[in-house]
Amino acid sequence: MPASILGEVDHLSDAAAIRNRAALRALLDCPSCGSSHVAQVLGDNGGVSYVCTACGHSWS
């Protein structure tokens, strides 16, 4: 157990960062082939899209 509240806050921040990385990893897996080889690209209207460099599938 941490000796101060600052130690507890650091612990919570680490857990949130791990959760965020896991959620981002799931987002960036290709929904078609499951590959994690994904590129982020800008769309025509400034939106963000993704392209799988393994199979060519694109999504936004």
mmCIF file of N, CA and C in Angstrom:
data_model
loop_
_atom_site.group_PDB
_atom_site.id
_atom_site.type_symbol
_atom_site.label_atom_id
_atom_site.label_comp_id
_atom_site.label_asym_id
_atom_site.label_seq_id
_atom_site.Cartn_x
_atom_site.Cartn_y
_atom_site.Cartn_z
ATOM 1 N N MET A 1 0.846 -1.185 0.000
ATOM 2 C CA MET A 1 0.000 0.000 0.000
ATOM 3 C C MET A 1 0.883 1.237 0.000
ATOM 4 N N PRO A 2 0.539 2.251 -0.833
ATOM 5 C CA PRO A 2 1.355 3.458 -0.905
ATOM 6 C C PRO A 2 1.358 4.227 0.406
ATOM 7 N N ALA A 3 2.456 4.914 0.638
ATOM 8 C CA ALA A 3 2.580 5.704 1.855
ATOM 9 C C ALA A 3 1.878 7.053 1.738
ATOM 10 N N SER A 4 1.512 7.453 0.522
ATOM 11 C CA SER A 4 0.839 8.744 0.356
ATOM 12 C C SER A 4 -0.217 8.641 -0.736
ATOM 13 N N ILE A 5 -1.044 9.649 -0.826
ATOM 14 C CA ILE A 5 -2.078 9.690 -1.858
ATOM 15 C C ILE A 5 -1.445 9.786 -3.242
ATOM 16 N N LEU A 6 -0.267 10.422 -3.345
ATOM 17 C CA LEU A 6 0.402 10.542 -4.638
ATOM 18 C C LEU A 6 0.781 9.168 -5.191
ATOM 19 N N GLY A 7 1.192 8.272 -4.318
ATOM 20 C CA GLY A 7 1.498 6.917 -4.763
ATOM 21 C C GLY A 7 0.262 6.206 -5.286
ATOM 22 N N GLU A 8 -0.864 6.435 -4.652
ATOM 23 C CA GLU A 8 -2.123 5.822 -5.093
ATOM 24 C C GLU A 8 -2.562 6.396 -6.438
ATOM 25 N N VAL A 9 -2.435 7.695 -6.633
ATOM 26 C CA VAL A 9 -2.805 8.335 -7.900
ATOM 27 C C VAL A 9 -1.930 7.794 -9.028
ATOM 28 N N ASP A 10 -0.632 7.630 -8.786
ATOM 29 C CA ASP A 10 0.256 7.079 -9.809
ATOM 30 C C ASP A 10 -0.195 5.681 -10.204
ATOM 31 N N HIS A 11 -0.587 4.891 -9.224
ATOM 32 C CA HIS A 11 -1.053 3.529 -9.483
ATOM 33 C C HIS A 11 -2.298 3.547 -10.368
ATOM 34 N N LEU A 12 -3.247 4.439 -10.078
ATOM 35 C CA LEU A 12 -4.468 4.540 -10.878
ATOM 36 C C LEU A 12 -4.167 5.020 -12.294
ATOM 37 N N SER A 13 -3.237 5.959 -12.429
ATOM 38 C CA SER A 13 -2.863 6.456 -13.749
ATOM 39 C C SER A 13 -2.254 5.343 -14.596
ATOM 40 N N ASP A 14 -1.426 4.503 -13.984
ATOM 41 C CA ASP A 14 -0.824 3.377 -14.708
ATOM 42 C C ASP A 14 -1.905 2.421 -15.198
ATOM 43 N N ALA A 15 -2.873 2.126 -14.365
ATOM 44 C CA ALA A 15 -3.953 1.199 -14.747
ATOM 45 C C ALA A 15 -4.776 1.780 -15.893
ATOM 46 N N ALA A 16 -5.055 3.077 -15.856
ATOM 47 C CA ALA A 16 -5.822 3.718 -16.931
ATOM 48 C C ALA A 16 -5.033 3.697 -18.237
ATOM 49 N N ALA A 17 -3.744 3.916 -18.176
ATOM 50 C CA ALA A 17 -2.916 3.900 -19.383
ATOM 51 C C ALA A 17 -2.897 2.512 -20.005
ATOM 52 N N ILE A 18 -2.819 1.483 -19.188
ATOM 53 C CA ILE A 18 -2.834 0.105 -19.699
ATOM 54 C C ILE A 18 -4.175 -0.194 -20.359
ATOM 55 N N ARG A 19 -5.272 0.231 -19.738
ATOM 56 C CA ARG A 19 -6.607 0.035 -20.323
ATOM 57 C C ARG A 19 -6.740 0.764 -21.648
ATOM 58 N N ASN A 20 -6.240 2.009 -21.702
ATOM 59 C CA ASN A 20 -6.328 2.786 -22.932
ATOM 60 C C ASN A 20 -5.522 2.146 -24.057
ATOM 61 N N ARG A 21 -4.351 1.615 -23.756
ATOM 62 C CA ARG A 21 -3.545 0.950 -24.781
ATOM 63 C C ARG A 21 -4.248 -0.295 -25.284
ATOM 64 N N ALA A 22 -4.887 -1.036 -24.392
ATOM 65 C CA ALA A 22 -5.605 -2.244 -24.799
ATOM 66 C C ALA A 22 -6.789 -1.885 -25.697
ATOM 67 N N ALA A 23 -7.513 -0.831 -25.367
ATOM 68 C CA ALA A 23 -8.648 -0.409 -26.190
ATOM 69 C C ALA A 23 -8.170 0.076 -27.550
ATOM 70 N N LEU A 24 -7.070 0.813 -27.573
ATOM 71 C CA LEU A 24 -6.535 1.297 -28.836
ATOM 72 C C LEU A 24 -6.056 0.140 -29.695
ATOM 73 N N ARG A 25 -5.433 -0.832 -29.081
ATOM 74 C CA ARG A 25 -4.951 -2.010 -29.819
ATOM 75 C C ARG A 25 -6.120 -2.738 -30.472
ATOM 76 N N ALA A 26 -7.228 -2.891 -29.760
ATOM 77 C CA ALA A 26 -8.402 -3.559 -30.317
ATOM 78 C C ALA A 26 -8.974 -2.745 -31.476
ATOM 79 N N LEU A 27 -8.962 -1.432 -31.357
ATOM 80 C CA LEU A 27 -9.469 -0.567 -32.411
ATOM 81 C C LEU A 27 -8.620 -0.700 -33.673
ATOM 82 N N LEU A 28 -7.315 -0.876 -33.519
ATOM 83 C CA LEU A 28 -6.431 -0.865 -34.660
ATOM 84 C C LEU A 28 -6.155 -2.240 -35.244
ATOM 85 N N ASP A 29 -6.860 -3.249 -34.829
ATOM 86 C CA ASP A 29 -6.782 -4.544 -35.495
ATOM 87 C C ASP A 29 -7.767 -4.522 -36.656
ATOM 88 N N CYS A 30 -7.349 -5.056 -37.791
ATOM 89 C CA CYS A 30 -8.201 -5.064 -38.970
ATOM 90 C C CYS A 30 -9.440 -5.914 -38.713
ATOM 91 N N PRO A 31 -10.633 -5.370 -38.946
ATOM 92 C CA PRO A 31 -11.848 -6.152 -38.724
ATOM 93 C C PRO A 31 -12.034 -7.250 -39.776
ATOM 94 N N SER A 32 -11.307 -7.159 -40.868
ATOM 95 C CA SER A 32 -11.442 -8.154 -41.925
ATOM 96 C C SER A 32 -10.542 -9.365 -41.692
ATOM 97 N N CYS A 33 -9.238 -9.101 -41.452
ATOM 98 C CA CYS A 33 -8.300 -10.220 -41.320
ATOM 99 C C CYS A 33 -7.702 -10.361 -39.921
ATOM 100 N N GLY A 34 -7.905 -9.350 -39.047
ATOM 101 C CA GLY A 34 -7.391 -9.409 -37.681
ATOM 102 C C GLY A 34 -5.949 -8.951 -37.534
ATOM 103 N N SER A 35 -5.326 -8.541 -38.614
ATOM 104 C CA SER A 35 -3.932 -8.102 -38.563
ATOM 105 C C SER A 35 -3.804 -6.801 -37.773
ATOM 106 N N SER A 36 -2.670 -6.614 -37.132
ATOM 107 C CA SER A 36 -2.409 -5.358 -36.436
ATOM 108 C C SER A 36 -1.568 -4.422 -37.302
ATOM 109 N N HIS A 37 -1.338 -4.782 -38.542
ATOM 110 C CA HIS A 37 -0.581 -3.940 -39.476
ATOM 111 C C HIS A 37 -1.550 -2.952 -40.128
ATOM 112 N N VAL A 38 -1.774 -1.849 -39.432
ATOM 113 C CA VAL A 38 -2.797 -0.880 -39.828
ATOM 114 C C VAL A 38 -2.170 0.501 -39.915
ATOM 115 N N ALA A 39 -2.506 1.232 -40.973
ATOM 116 C CA ALA A 39 -2.051 2.610 -41.143
ATOM 117 C C ALA A 39 -3.235 3.554 -40.964
ATOM 118 N N GLN A 40 -2.972 4.684 -40.340
ATOM 119 C CA GLN A 40 -3.997 5.711 -40.168
ATOM 120 C C GLN A 40 -3.823 6.711 -41.303
ATOM 121 N N VAL A 41 -4.897 7.041 -41.996
ATOM 122 C CA VAL A 41 -4.838 7.971 -43.123
ATOM 123 C C VAL A 41 -5.918 9.032 -42.981
ATOM 124 N N LEU A 42 -5.691 10.172 -43.596
ATOM 125 C CA LEU A 42 -6.683 11.242 -43.584
ATOM 126 C C LEU A 42 -7.620 11.074 -44.765
ATOM 127 N N GLY A 43 -8.907 11.225 -44.504
ATOM 128 C CA GLY A 43 -9.902 11.115 -45.557
ATOM 129 C C GLY A 43 -10.025 12.402 -46.351
ATOM 130 N N ASP A 44 -10.859 12.389 -47.378
ATOM 131 C CA ASP A 44 -11.044 13.556 -48.242
ATOM 132 C C ASP A 44 -11.580 14.758 -47.486
ATOM 133 N N ASN A 45 -12.482 14.534 -46.547
ATOM 134 C CA ASN A 45 -13.087 15.654 -45.815
ATOM 135 C C ASN A 45 -12.409 15.915 -44.474
ATOM 136 N N GLY A 46 -11.192 15.419 -44.287
ATOM 137 C CA GLY A 46 -10.450 15.663 -43.060
ATOM 138 C C GLY A 46 -10.686 14.627 -41.985
ATOM 139 N N GLY A 47 -11.554 13.660 -42.235
ATOM 140 C CA GLY A 47 -11.788 12.597 -41.264
ATOM 141 C C GLY A 47 -10.625 11.620 -41.240
ATOM 142 N N VAL A 48 -10.629 10.751 -40.273
ATOM 143 C CA VAL A 48 -9.566 9.768 -40.131
ATOM 144 C C VAL A 48 -10.086 8.403 -40.553
ATOM 145 N N SER A 49 -9.313 7.710 -41.347
ATOM 146 C CA SER A 49 -9.639 6.351 -41.763
ATOM 147 C C SER A 49 -8.440 5.463 -41.477
ATOM 148 N N TYR A 50 -8.645 4.184 -41.587
ATOM 149 C CA TYR A 50 -7.591 3.203 -41.350
ATOM 150 C C TYR A 50 -7.522 2.258 -42.538
ATOM 151 N N VAL A 51 -6.315 1.810 -42.871
ATOM 152 C CA VAL A 51 -6.100 0.865 -43.953
ATOM 153 C C VAL A 51 -5.210 -0.255 -43.436
ATOM 154 N N CYS A 52 -5.645 -1.491 -43.648
ATOM 155 C CA CYS A 52 -4.834 -2.644 -43.276
ATOM 156 C C CYS A 52 -3.780 -2.837 -44.358
ATOM 157 N N THR A 53 -2.515 -2.842 -43.961
ATOM 158 C CA THR A 53 -1.449 -3.008 -44.952
ATOM 159 C C THR A 53 -1.238 -4.484 -45.286
ATOM 160 N N ALA A 54 -1.901 -5.376 -44.566
ATOM 161 C CA ALA A 54 -1.790 -6.806 -44.862
ATOM 162 C C ALA A 54 -2.789 -7.228 -45.930
ATOM 163 N N CYS A 55 -4.046 -6.751 -45.833
ATOM 164 C CA CYS A 55 -5.065 -7.218 -46.773
ATOM 165 C C CYS A 55 -5.690 -6.113 -47.603
ATOM 166 N N GLY A 56 -5.426 -4.830 -47.281
ATOM 167 C CA GLY A 56 -5.952 -3.725 -48.064
ATOM 168 C C GLY A 56 -7.324 -3.222 -47.642
ATOM 169 N N HIS A 57 -7.930 -3.850 -46.633
ATOM 170 C CA HIS A 57 -9.253 -3.427 -46.151
ATOM 171 C C HIS A 57 -9.138 -2.024 -45.552
ATOM 172 N N SER A 58 -10.121 -1.167 -45.812
ATOM 173 C CA SER A 58 -10.122 0.176 -45.217
ATOM 174 C C SER A 58 -11.429 0.414 -44.479
ATOM 175 N N TRP A 59 -11.372 1.211 -43.427
ATOM 176 C CA TRP A 59 -12.545 1.539 -42.618
ATOM 177 C C TRP A 59 -12.308 2.841 -41.881
ATOM 178 N N SER A 60 -13.378 3.399 -41.331
ATOM 179 C CA SER A 60 -13.241 4.638 -40.555
ATOM 180 C C SER A 60 -14.041 4.529 -39.279
#
